[in-house]
Coordinates of C-alpha atoms and ligand atoms in Angstrom, one line a residue:
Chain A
X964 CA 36.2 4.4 -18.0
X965 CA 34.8 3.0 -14.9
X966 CA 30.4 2.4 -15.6
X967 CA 30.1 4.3 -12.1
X968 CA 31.8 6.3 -10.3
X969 CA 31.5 7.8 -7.1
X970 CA 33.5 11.0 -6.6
X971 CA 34.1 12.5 -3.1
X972 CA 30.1 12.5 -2.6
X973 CA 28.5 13.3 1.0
X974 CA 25.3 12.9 2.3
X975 CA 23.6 14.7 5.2
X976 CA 20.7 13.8 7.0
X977 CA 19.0 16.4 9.0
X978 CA 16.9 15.5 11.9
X979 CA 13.8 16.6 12.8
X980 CA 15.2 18.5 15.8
X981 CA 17.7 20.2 13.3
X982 CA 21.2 18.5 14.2
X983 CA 23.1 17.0 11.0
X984 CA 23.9 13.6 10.7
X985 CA 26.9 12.7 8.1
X986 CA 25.6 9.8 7.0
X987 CA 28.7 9.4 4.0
X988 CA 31.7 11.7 3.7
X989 CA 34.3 11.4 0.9
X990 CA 33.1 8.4 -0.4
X991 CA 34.6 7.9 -3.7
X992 CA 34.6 4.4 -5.4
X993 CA 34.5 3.0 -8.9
X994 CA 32.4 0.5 -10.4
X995 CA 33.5 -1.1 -13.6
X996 CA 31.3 -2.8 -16.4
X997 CA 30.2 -6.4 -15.9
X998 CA 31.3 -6.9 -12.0
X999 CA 30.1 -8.5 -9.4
X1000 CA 30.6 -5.8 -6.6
X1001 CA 30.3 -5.8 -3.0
X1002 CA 29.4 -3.0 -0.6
X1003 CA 30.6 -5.0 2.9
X1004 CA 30.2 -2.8 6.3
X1005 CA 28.8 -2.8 9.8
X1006 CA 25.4 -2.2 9.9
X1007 CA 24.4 1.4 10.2
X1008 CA 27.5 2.6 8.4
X1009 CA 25.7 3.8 5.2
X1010 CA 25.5 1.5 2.6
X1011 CA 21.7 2.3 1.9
X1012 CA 22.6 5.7 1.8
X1013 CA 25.0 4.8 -0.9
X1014 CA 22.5 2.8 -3.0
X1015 CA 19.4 4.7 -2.4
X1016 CA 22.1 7.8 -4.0
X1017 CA 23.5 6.1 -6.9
X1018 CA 19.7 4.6 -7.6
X1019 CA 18.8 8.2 -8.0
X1020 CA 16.1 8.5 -4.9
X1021 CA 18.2 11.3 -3.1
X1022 CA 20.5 13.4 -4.6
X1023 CA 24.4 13.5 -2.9
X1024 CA 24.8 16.7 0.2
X1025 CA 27.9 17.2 -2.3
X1026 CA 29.9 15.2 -4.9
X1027 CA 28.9 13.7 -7.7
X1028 CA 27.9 10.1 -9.1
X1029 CA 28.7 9.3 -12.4
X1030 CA 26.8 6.4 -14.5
X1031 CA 28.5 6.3 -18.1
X1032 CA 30.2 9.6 -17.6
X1033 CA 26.7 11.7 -17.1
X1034 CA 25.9 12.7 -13.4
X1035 CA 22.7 10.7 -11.9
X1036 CA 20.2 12.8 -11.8
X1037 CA 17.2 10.7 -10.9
X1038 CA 15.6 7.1 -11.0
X1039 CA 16.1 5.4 -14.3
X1040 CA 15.1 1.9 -15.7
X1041 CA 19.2 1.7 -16.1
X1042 CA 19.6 1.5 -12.1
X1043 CA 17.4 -1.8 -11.2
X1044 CA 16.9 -2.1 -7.8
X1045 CA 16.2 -5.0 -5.4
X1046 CA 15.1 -4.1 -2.4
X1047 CA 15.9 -5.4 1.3
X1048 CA 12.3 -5.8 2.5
X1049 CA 9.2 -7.1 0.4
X1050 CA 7.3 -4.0 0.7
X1051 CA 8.5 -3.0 -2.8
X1052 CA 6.3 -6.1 -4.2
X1053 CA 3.0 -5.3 -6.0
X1054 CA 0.2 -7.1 -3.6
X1055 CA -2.6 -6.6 -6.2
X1056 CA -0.5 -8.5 -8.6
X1057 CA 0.2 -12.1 -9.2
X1058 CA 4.2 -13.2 -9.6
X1059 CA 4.2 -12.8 -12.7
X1060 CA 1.8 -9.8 -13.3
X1061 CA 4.9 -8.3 -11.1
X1062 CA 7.6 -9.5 -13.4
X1063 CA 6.1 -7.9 -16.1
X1064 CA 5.5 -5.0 -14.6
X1065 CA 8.2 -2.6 -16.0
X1066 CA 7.9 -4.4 -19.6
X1067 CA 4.4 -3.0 -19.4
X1068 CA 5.0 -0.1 -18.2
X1069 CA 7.0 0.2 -21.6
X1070 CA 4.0 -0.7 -23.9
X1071 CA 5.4 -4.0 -24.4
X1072 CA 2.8 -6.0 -26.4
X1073 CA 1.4 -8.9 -23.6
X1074 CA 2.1 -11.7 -25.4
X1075 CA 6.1 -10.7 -25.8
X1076 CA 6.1 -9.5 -22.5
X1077 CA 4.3 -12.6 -20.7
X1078 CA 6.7 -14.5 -22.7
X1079 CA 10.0 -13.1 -21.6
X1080 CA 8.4 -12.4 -17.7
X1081 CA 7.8 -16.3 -18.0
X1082 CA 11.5 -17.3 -18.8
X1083 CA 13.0 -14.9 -16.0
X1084 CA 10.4 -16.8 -13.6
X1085 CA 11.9 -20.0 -14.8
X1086 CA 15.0 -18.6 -14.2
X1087 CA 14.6 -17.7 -10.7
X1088 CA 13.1 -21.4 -10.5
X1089 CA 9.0 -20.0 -9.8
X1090 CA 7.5 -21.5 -12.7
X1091 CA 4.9 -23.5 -10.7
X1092 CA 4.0 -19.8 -9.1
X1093 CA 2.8 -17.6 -11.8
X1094 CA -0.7 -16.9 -10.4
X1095 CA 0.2 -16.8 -7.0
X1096 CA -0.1 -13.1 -4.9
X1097 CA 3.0 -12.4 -3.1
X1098 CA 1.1 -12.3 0.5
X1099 CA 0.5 -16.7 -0.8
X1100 CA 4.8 -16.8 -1.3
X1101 CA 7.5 -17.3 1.4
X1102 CA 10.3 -14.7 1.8
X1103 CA 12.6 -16.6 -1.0
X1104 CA 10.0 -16.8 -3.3
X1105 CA 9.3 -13.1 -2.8
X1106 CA 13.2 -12.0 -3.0
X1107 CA 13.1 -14.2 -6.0
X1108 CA 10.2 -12.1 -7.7
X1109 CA 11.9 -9.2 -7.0
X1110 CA 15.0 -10.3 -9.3
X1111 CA 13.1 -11.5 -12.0
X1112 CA 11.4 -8.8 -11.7
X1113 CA 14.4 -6.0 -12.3
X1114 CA 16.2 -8.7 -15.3
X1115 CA 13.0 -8.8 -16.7
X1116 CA 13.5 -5.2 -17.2
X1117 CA 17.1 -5.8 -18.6
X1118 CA 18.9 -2.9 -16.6
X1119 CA 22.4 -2.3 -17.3
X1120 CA 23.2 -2.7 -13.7
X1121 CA 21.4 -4.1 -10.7
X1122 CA 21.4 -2.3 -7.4
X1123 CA 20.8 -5.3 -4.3
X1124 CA 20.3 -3.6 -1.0
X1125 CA 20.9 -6.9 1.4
X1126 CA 18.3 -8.7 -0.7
X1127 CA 19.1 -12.1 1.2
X1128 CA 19.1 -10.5 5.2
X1129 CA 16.1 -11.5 6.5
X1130 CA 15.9 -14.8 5.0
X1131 CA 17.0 -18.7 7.1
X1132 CA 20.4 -19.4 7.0
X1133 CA 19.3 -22.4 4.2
X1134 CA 17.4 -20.2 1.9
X1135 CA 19.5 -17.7 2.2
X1136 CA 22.5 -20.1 1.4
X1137 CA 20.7 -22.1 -2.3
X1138 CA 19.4 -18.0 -3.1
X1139 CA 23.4 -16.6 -2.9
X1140 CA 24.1 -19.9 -5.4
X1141 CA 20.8 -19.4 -7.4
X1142 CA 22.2 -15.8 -7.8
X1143 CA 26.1 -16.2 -8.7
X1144 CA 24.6 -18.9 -11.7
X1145 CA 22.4 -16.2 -12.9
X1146 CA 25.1 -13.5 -13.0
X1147 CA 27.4 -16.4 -14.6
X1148 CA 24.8 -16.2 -17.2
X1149 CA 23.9 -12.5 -17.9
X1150 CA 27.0 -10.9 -16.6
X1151 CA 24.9 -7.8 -15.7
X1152 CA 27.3 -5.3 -13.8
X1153 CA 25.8 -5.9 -9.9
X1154 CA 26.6 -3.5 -6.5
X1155 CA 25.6 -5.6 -4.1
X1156 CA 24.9 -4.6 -0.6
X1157 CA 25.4 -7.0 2.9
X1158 CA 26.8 -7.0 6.0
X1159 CA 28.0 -10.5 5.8
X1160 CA 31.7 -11.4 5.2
X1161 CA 30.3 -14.8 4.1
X1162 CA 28.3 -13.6 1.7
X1163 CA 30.7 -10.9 -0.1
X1164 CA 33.2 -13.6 0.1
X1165 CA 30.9 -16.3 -2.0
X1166 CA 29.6 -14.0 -4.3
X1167 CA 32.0 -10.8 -5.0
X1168 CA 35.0 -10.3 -7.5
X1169 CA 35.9 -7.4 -5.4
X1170 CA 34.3 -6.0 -2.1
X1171 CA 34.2 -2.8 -0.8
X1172 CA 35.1 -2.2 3.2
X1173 CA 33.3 0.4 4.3
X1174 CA 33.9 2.2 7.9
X1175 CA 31.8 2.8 10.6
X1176 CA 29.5 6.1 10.3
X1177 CA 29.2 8.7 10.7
X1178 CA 31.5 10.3 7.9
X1179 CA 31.5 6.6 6.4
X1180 CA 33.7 6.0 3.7
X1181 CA 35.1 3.1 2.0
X1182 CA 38.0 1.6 3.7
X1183 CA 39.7 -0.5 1.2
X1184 CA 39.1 -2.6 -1.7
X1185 CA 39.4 -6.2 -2.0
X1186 CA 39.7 -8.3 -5.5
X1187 CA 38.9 -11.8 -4.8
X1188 CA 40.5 -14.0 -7.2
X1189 CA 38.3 -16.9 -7.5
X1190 CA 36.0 -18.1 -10.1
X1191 CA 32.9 -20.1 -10.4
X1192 CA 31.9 -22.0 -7.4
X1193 CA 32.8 -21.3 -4.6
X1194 CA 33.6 -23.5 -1.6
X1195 CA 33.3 -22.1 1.9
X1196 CA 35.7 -24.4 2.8
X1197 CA 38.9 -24.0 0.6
X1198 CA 41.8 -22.8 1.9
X1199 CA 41.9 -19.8 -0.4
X1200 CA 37.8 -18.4 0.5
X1201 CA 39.2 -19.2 4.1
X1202 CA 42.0 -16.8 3.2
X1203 CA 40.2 -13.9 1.8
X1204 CA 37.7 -14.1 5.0
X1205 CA 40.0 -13.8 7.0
X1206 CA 41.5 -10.3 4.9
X1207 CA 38.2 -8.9 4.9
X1208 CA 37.2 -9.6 8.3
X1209 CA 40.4 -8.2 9.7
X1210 CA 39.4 -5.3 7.6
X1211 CA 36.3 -5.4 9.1
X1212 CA 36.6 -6.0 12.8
X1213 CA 37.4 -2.6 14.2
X1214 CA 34.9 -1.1 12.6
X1215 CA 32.0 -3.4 13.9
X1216 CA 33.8 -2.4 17.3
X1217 CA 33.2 1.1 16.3
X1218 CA 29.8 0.9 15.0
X1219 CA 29.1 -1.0 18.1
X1220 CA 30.5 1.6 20.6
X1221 CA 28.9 4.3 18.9
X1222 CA 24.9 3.2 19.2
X1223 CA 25.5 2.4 22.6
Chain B
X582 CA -24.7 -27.7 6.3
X583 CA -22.7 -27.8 9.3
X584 CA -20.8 -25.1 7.3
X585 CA -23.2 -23.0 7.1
X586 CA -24.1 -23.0 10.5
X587 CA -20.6 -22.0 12.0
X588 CA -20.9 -19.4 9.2
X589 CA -24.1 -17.6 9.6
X590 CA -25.4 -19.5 12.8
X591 CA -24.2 -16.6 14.8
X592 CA -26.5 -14.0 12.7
X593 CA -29.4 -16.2 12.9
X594 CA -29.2 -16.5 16.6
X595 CA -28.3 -13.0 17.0
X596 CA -31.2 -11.5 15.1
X597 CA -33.5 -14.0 16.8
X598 CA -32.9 -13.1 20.1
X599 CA -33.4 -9.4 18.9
X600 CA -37.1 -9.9 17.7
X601 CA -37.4 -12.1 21.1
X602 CA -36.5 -9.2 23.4
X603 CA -38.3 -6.9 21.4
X604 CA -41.2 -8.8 21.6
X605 CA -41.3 -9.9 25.4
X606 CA -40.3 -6.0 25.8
X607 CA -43.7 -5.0 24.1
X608 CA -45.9 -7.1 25.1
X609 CA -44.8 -7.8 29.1
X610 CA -42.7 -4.4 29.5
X611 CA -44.1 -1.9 28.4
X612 CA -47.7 -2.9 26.9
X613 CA -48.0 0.4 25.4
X614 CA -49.6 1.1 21.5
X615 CA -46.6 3.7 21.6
X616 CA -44.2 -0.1 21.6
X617 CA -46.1 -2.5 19.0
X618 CA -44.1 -6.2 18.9
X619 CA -42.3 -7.5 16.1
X620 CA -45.6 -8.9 14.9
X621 CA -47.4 -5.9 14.5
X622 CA -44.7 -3.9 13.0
X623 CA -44.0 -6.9 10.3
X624 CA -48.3 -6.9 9.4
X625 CA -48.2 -3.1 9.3
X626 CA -44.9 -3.7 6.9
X627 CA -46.7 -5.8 4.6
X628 CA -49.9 -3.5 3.9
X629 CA -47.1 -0.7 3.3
X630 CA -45.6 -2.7 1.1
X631 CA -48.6 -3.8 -0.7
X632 CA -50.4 -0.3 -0.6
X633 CA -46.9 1.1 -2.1
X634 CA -46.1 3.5 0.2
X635 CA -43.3 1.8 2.0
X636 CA -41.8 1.4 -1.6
X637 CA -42.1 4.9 -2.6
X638 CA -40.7 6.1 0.5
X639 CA -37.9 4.0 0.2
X640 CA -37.1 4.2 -3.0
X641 CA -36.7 8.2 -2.6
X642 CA -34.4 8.0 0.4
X643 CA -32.5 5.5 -1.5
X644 CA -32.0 7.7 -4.7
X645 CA -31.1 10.4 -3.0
X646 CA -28.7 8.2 -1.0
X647 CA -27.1 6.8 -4.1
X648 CA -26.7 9.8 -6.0
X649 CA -25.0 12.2 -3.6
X650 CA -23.1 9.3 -2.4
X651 CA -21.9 8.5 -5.7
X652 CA -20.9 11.9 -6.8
X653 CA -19.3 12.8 -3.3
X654 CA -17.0 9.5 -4.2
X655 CA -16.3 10.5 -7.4
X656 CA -15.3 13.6 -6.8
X657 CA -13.5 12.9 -3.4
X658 CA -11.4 10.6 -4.6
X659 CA -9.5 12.2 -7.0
X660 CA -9.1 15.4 -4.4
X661 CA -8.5 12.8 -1.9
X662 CA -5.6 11.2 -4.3
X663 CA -4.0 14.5 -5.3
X664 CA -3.9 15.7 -1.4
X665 CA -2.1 12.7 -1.1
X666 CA 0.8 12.8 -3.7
X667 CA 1.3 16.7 -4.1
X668 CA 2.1 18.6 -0.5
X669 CA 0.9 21.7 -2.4
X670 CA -2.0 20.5 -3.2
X671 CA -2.7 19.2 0.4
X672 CA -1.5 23.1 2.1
X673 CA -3.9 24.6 0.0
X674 CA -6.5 22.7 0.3
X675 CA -6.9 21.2 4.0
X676 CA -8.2 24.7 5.7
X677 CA -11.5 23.6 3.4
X678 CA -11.4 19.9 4.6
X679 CA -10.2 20.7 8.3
X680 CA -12.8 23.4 8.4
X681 CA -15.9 22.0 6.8
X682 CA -15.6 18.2 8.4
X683 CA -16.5 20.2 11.3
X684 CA -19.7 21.5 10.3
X685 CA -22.2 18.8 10.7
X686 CA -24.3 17.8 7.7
X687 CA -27.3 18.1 9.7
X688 CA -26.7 21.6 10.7
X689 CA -25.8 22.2 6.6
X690 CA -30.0 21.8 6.0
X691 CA -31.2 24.9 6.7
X692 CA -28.1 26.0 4.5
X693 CA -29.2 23.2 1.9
X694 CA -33.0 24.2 1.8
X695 CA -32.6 28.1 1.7
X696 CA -30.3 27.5 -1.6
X697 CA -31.7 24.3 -3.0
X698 CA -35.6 24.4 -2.1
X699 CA -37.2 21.5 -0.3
X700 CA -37.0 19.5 -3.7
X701 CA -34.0 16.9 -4.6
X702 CA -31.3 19.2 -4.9
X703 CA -31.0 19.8 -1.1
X704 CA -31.0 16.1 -0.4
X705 CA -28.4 15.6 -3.2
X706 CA -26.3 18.3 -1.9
X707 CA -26.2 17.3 1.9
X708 CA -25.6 13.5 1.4
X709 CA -22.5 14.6 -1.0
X710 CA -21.4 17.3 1.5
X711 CA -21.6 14.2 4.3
X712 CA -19.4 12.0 1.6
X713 CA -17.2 13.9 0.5
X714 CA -15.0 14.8 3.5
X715 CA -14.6 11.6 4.8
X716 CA -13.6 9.7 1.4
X717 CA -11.2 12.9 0.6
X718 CA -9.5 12.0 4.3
X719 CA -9.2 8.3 3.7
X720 CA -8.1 8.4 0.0
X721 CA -5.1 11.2 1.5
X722 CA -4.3 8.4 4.3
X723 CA -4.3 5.5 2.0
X724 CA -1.4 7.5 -0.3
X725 CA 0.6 8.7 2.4
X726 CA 0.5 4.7 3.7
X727 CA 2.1 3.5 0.7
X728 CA 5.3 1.9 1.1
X729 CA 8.1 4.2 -0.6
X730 CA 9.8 1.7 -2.0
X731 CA 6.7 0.6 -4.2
X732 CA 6.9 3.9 -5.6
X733 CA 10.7 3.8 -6.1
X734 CA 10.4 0.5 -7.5
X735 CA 8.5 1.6 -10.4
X736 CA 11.1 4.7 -10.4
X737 CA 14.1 2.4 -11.1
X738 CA 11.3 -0.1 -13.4
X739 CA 10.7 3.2 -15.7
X740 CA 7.7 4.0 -15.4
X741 CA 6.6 7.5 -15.5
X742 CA 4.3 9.5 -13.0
X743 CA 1.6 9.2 -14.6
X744 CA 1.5 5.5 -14.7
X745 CA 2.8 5.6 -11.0
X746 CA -0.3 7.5 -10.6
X747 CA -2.3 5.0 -12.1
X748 CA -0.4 2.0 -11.8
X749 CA 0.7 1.8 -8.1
X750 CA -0.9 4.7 -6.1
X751 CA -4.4 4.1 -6.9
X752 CA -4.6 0.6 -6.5
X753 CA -2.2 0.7 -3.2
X754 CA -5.2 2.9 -2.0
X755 CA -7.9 1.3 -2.8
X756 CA -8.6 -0.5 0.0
X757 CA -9.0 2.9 2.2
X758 CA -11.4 4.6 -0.3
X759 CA -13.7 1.8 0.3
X760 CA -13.6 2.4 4.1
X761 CA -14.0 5.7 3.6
X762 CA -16.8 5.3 1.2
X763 CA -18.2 2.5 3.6
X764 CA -18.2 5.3 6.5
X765 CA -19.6 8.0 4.2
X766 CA -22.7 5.8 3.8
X767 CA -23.3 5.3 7.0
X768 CA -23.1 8.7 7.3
X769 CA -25.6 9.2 4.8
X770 CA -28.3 7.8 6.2
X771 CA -28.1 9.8 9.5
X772 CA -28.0 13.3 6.9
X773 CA -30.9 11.8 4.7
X774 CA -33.3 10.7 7.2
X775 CA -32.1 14.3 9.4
X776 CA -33.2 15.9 6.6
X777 CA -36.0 14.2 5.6
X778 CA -37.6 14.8 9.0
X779 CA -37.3 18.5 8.2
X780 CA -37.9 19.2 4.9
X781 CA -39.4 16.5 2.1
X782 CA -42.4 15.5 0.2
X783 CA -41.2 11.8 0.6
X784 CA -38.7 9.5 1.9
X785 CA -38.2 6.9 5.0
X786 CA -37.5 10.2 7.3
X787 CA -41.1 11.8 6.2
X788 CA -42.3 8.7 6.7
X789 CA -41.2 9.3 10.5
X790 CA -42.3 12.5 10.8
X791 CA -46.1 11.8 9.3
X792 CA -45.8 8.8 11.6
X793 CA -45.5 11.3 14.7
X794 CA -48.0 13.6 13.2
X795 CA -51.2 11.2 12.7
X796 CA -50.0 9.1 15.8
X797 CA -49.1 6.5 12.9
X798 CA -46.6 4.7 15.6
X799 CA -46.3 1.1 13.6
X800 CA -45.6 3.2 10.9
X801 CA -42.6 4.7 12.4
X802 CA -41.7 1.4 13.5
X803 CA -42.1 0.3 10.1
X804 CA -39.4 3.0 9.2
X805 CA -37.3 2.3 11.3
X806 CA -36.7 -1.3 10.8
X807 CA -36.6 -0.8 7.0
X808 CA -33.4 1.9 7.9
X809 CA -31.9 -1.0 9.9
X810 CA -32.2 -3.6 7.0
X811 CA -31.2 -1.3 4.7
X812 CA -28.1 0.3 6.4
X813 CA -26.9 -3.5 7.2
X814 CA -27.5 -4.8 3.8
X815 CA -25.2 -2.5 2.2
X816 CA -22.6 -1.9 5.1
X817 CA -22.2 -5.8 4.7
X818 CA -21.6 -5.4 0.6
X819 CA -18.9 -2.9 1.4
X820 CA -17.8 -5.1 4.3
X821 CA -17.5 -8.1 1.6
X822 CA -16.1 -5.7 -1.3
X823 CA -13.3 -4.5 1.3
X824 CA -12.4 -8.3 2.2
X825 CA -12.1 -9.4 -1.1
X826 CA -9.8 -6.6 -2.3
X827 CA -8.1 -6.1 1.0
X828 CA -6.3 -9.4 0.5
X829 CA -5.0 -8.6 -2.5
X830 CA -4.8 -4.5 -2.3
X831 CA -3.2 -4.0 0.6
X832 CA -0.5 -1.3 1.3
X833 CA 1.3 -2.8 3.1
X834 CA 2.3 -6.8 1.2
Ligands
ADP2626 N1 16.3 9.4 6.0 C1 17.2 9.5 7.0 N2 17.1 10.5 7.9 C2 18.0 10.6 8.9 N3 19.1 9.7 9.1 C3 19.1 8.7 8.3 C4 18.2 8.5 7.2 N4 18.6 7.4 6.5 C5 19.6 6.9 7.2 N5 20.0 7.7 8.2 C6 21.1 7.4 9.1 O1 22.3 7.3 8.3 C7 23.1 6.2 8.8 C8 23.3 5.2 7.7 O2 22.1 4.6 7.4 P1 22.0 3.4 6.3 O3 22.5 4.0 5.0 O4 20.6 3.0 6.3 O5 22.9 2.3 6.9 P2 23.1 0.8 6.5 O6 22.3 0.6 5.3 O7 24.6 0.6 6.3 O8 22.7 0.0 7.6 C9 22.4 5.7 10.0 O9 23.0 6.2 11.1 C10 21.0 6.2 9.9 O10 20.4 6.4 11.1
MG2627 MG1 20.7 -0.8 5.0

């Protein structure tokens, strides 16, 4: 049994001046145990829609979502969630008050809980920036708090909504590495969300097309077969890049021709 | 030193220049006894000060102040906070805010005086009724600014409503209470001394209103620059409270 699964679910958005907007439409996908998945399509074609759904902050038009065979019904500390912006970062709170944050919310006695908030900061390489307010920390560093933040909690899957968008092509680049070590590590089951062929490439085992909205659905399924590092220059990443992006393409187009 | 100086230079210079056209107003303007200079005013301050009336005075304005302003906090903020989070809550309860914040304090004294008496319990009443409204509206404004996502975060982190509540809503908001609070008291000193005028035994507003009576006019200048101090004093202290949380309580990082 699949640890999610998506089953024909829909999702309407109703504007303010009353005309529907179908945002998803038969989506159905399935999500199995310990993968690294990736959620790859044009931008605007629903993919937070998907997340925000299966993270439990709006509830499916129709269909249902599975997690362990019971329908999601709302958040849970299950469903970790990394967000795209930083605005999901406690200001009031130093890095690692933030890391800690769900541990305490769970009565975890401070001295266990500073202790394991520590090690996931060490993980995410912030040591040095314990004490430091996230308005005194860059965009990576920020990012970086938010997933030491959500394994802190030790979820049993993480939800990443294009955590590494709005970061410099560098940053973003050592984060995506920083990242596939980690999940090396933990092995936590991960839907990951982007818009980058690149980046579903380097981190995926299997990536999700999705097509251009409205009535977005998933398009077809790719299983990359390569392991550990990867190298954006080997003739096999060069290959799959080249499958997904001609998966890919026409949609763009579409997604492209439609806000216009 | 030099620090200093780029820091509070400005002030200095600023409040200098104010006694300076106050004085050359007084004395080459209008050399009136109805305009006394800076001079005058300060001497006259003194023996008020010494003779304890200027204390007294003050200290009642100030107490009533304090104490309406404090209990027109306290209670607005948790209305304030719950109009925020629960629409219900808000629909019910904004025909009382929308309606009332349009009723002027001062026009609430006669109200105030013909329940409470001339005694505290007017004064009490009208600087919490001038309070409460405004921290109610900035406590709602300061929820509904909350990012979502802080919210969902500690959603999907487990935490419960309560602690969101407690945990991420309140402090998210914190930094608008205090500028609603810090507009409530100005506020209260326009109801206090409005009311003072009308009906008290004592208070920096009485002290106006003898002061017109008994042709008393240092004494009302008197008054009048102690309102000014005062009002600055503690607008700066929420001024400096709001910086140093803003930094760090901010919605919006
Ligand atoms: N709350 C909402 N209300 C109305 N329309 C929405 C809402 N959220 C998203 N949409 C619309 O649904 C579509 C998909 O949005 P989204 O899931 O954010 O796309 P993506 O994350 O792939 O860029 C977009 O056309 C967007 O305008
Ligand atoms: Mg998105």
């Amino acid at each position: 049994m699949p640890l999610v699964s998506f089953r024909d679910v829909e999702k309407t958005y109703r504007s303010l001046q009353g005309v529907d907007y179908h945002a998803v439409e038969h989506f159905s996908l399935d999500i199995e145990a310990g993968e690294f998945f990736c959620l790859l399509g044009p931008s605007g074609c629903g993919k937070t829609t998907v997340l925000r759904m299966l993270a439990g902050f709006e509830a499916p038009t129709a269909g249902e979502i599975l997690m362990d065979g019971r329908p999601v019904t709302g958040a849970s500390r299950d469903r970790a969630v990394v967000f795209q912006g930083d605005d999901s970062l406690y200001g009031w709170l130093t890095a690692i008050e933030n890391v800690e944050f769900g541990l305490r919310m769970r009565r975890v006695p401070k001295a266990e809980r500073r202790e394991r908030a520590m090690r996931y900061l060490d993980l995410v390489g912030l040591t040095g920036q314990a004490q430091k307010y996230p308005a005194e920390l860059s965009g990576g560093m920020k990012q970086r708090i938010q997933i030491a933040r959500v394994l802190a909690n030790e979820p049993t899957m993480l939800l990443m909504d294009e955590p590494f968008a709005a970061l410099d092509a560098q940053t973003r680049a050592l984060m995506q590495e920083e990242l596939a070590n980690i999940w090396q590590a933990e092995r936590t089951t991960v839907l990951f969300i982007t818009h980058d062929i690149d980046e579903a490439v380097t981190l995926g085992q299997r990536i999700g097309v999705m097509r251009a909205g409205p009535r977005s659905g998933v398009k077809g399924v790719v299983d990359v077969a390569l392991n550990g590092a990867r190298n954006r220059t080997d003739d096999t990443f060069l290959a799959y890049y080249r499958q997904v992006y001609a998966m890919i393409r026409d949609e763009v187009a579409a997604a492209i021709a439609r806000t216009r | 030193m030099r620090r200093l100086w780029s820091v509070y230079g400005g002030y200095v210079v600023g409040f200098a220049s104010l006694f300076v056209i106050w004085h050359l107003a007084s004395v080459y303007l209008v050399s009136s006894v109805l305009f006394p200079p800076p001079a005058v005013v300060f001497k006259k301050g003194v023996v008020l000060l010494r003779n304890g009336v200027l204390c007294d005075n003050l200290s009642a304005s100030l107490q009533r102040i304090l104490m309406g302003f404090i209990a027109g906090s306290v209670l607005g903020m948790p209305i304030g906070l719950a109009m925020g989070s629960f629409r219900p809550v808000r629909k019910l309860l904004e025909p009382y805010t929308e309606f009332l914040r349009f009723i002027p304090s001062v026009a609430m004294i006669t109200v105030a005086v013909i329940w409470f008496g001339i005694g505290e319990a007017s004064k009490i009443f009208l600087i919490i009724y001038t309070t409460i409204f405004i921290v109610i509206l900035n406590t709602a404004a300061g929820v509904s600014a909350i990012a979502p996502n802080k919210i969902r975060a500690a959603e999907s982190l487990g935490a419960t409503r309560a602690q969101i509540f407690l945990h991420v809503a309140l402090p998210a908001t914190l930094p608008y209470i205090l500028t609603g609070m810090r507009l409530a008291m100005a506020n209260s000193f326009t109801t206090i001394v409005a009311a003072e005028l009308i009906a008290a035994n004592d208070g920096l507003g009485k002290m106006l209103w003898d002061g017109r009576l008994f042709m008393l006019v240092d004494d009302i200048f008197v008054s009048l620059v102690t309102l000014g101090l005062l009002g600055f004093a503690v607008d700066r202290m929420f001024r400096w409270s709001i910086y140093t949380f803003a930094g760090k309580y901010s919605p919006t990082t």
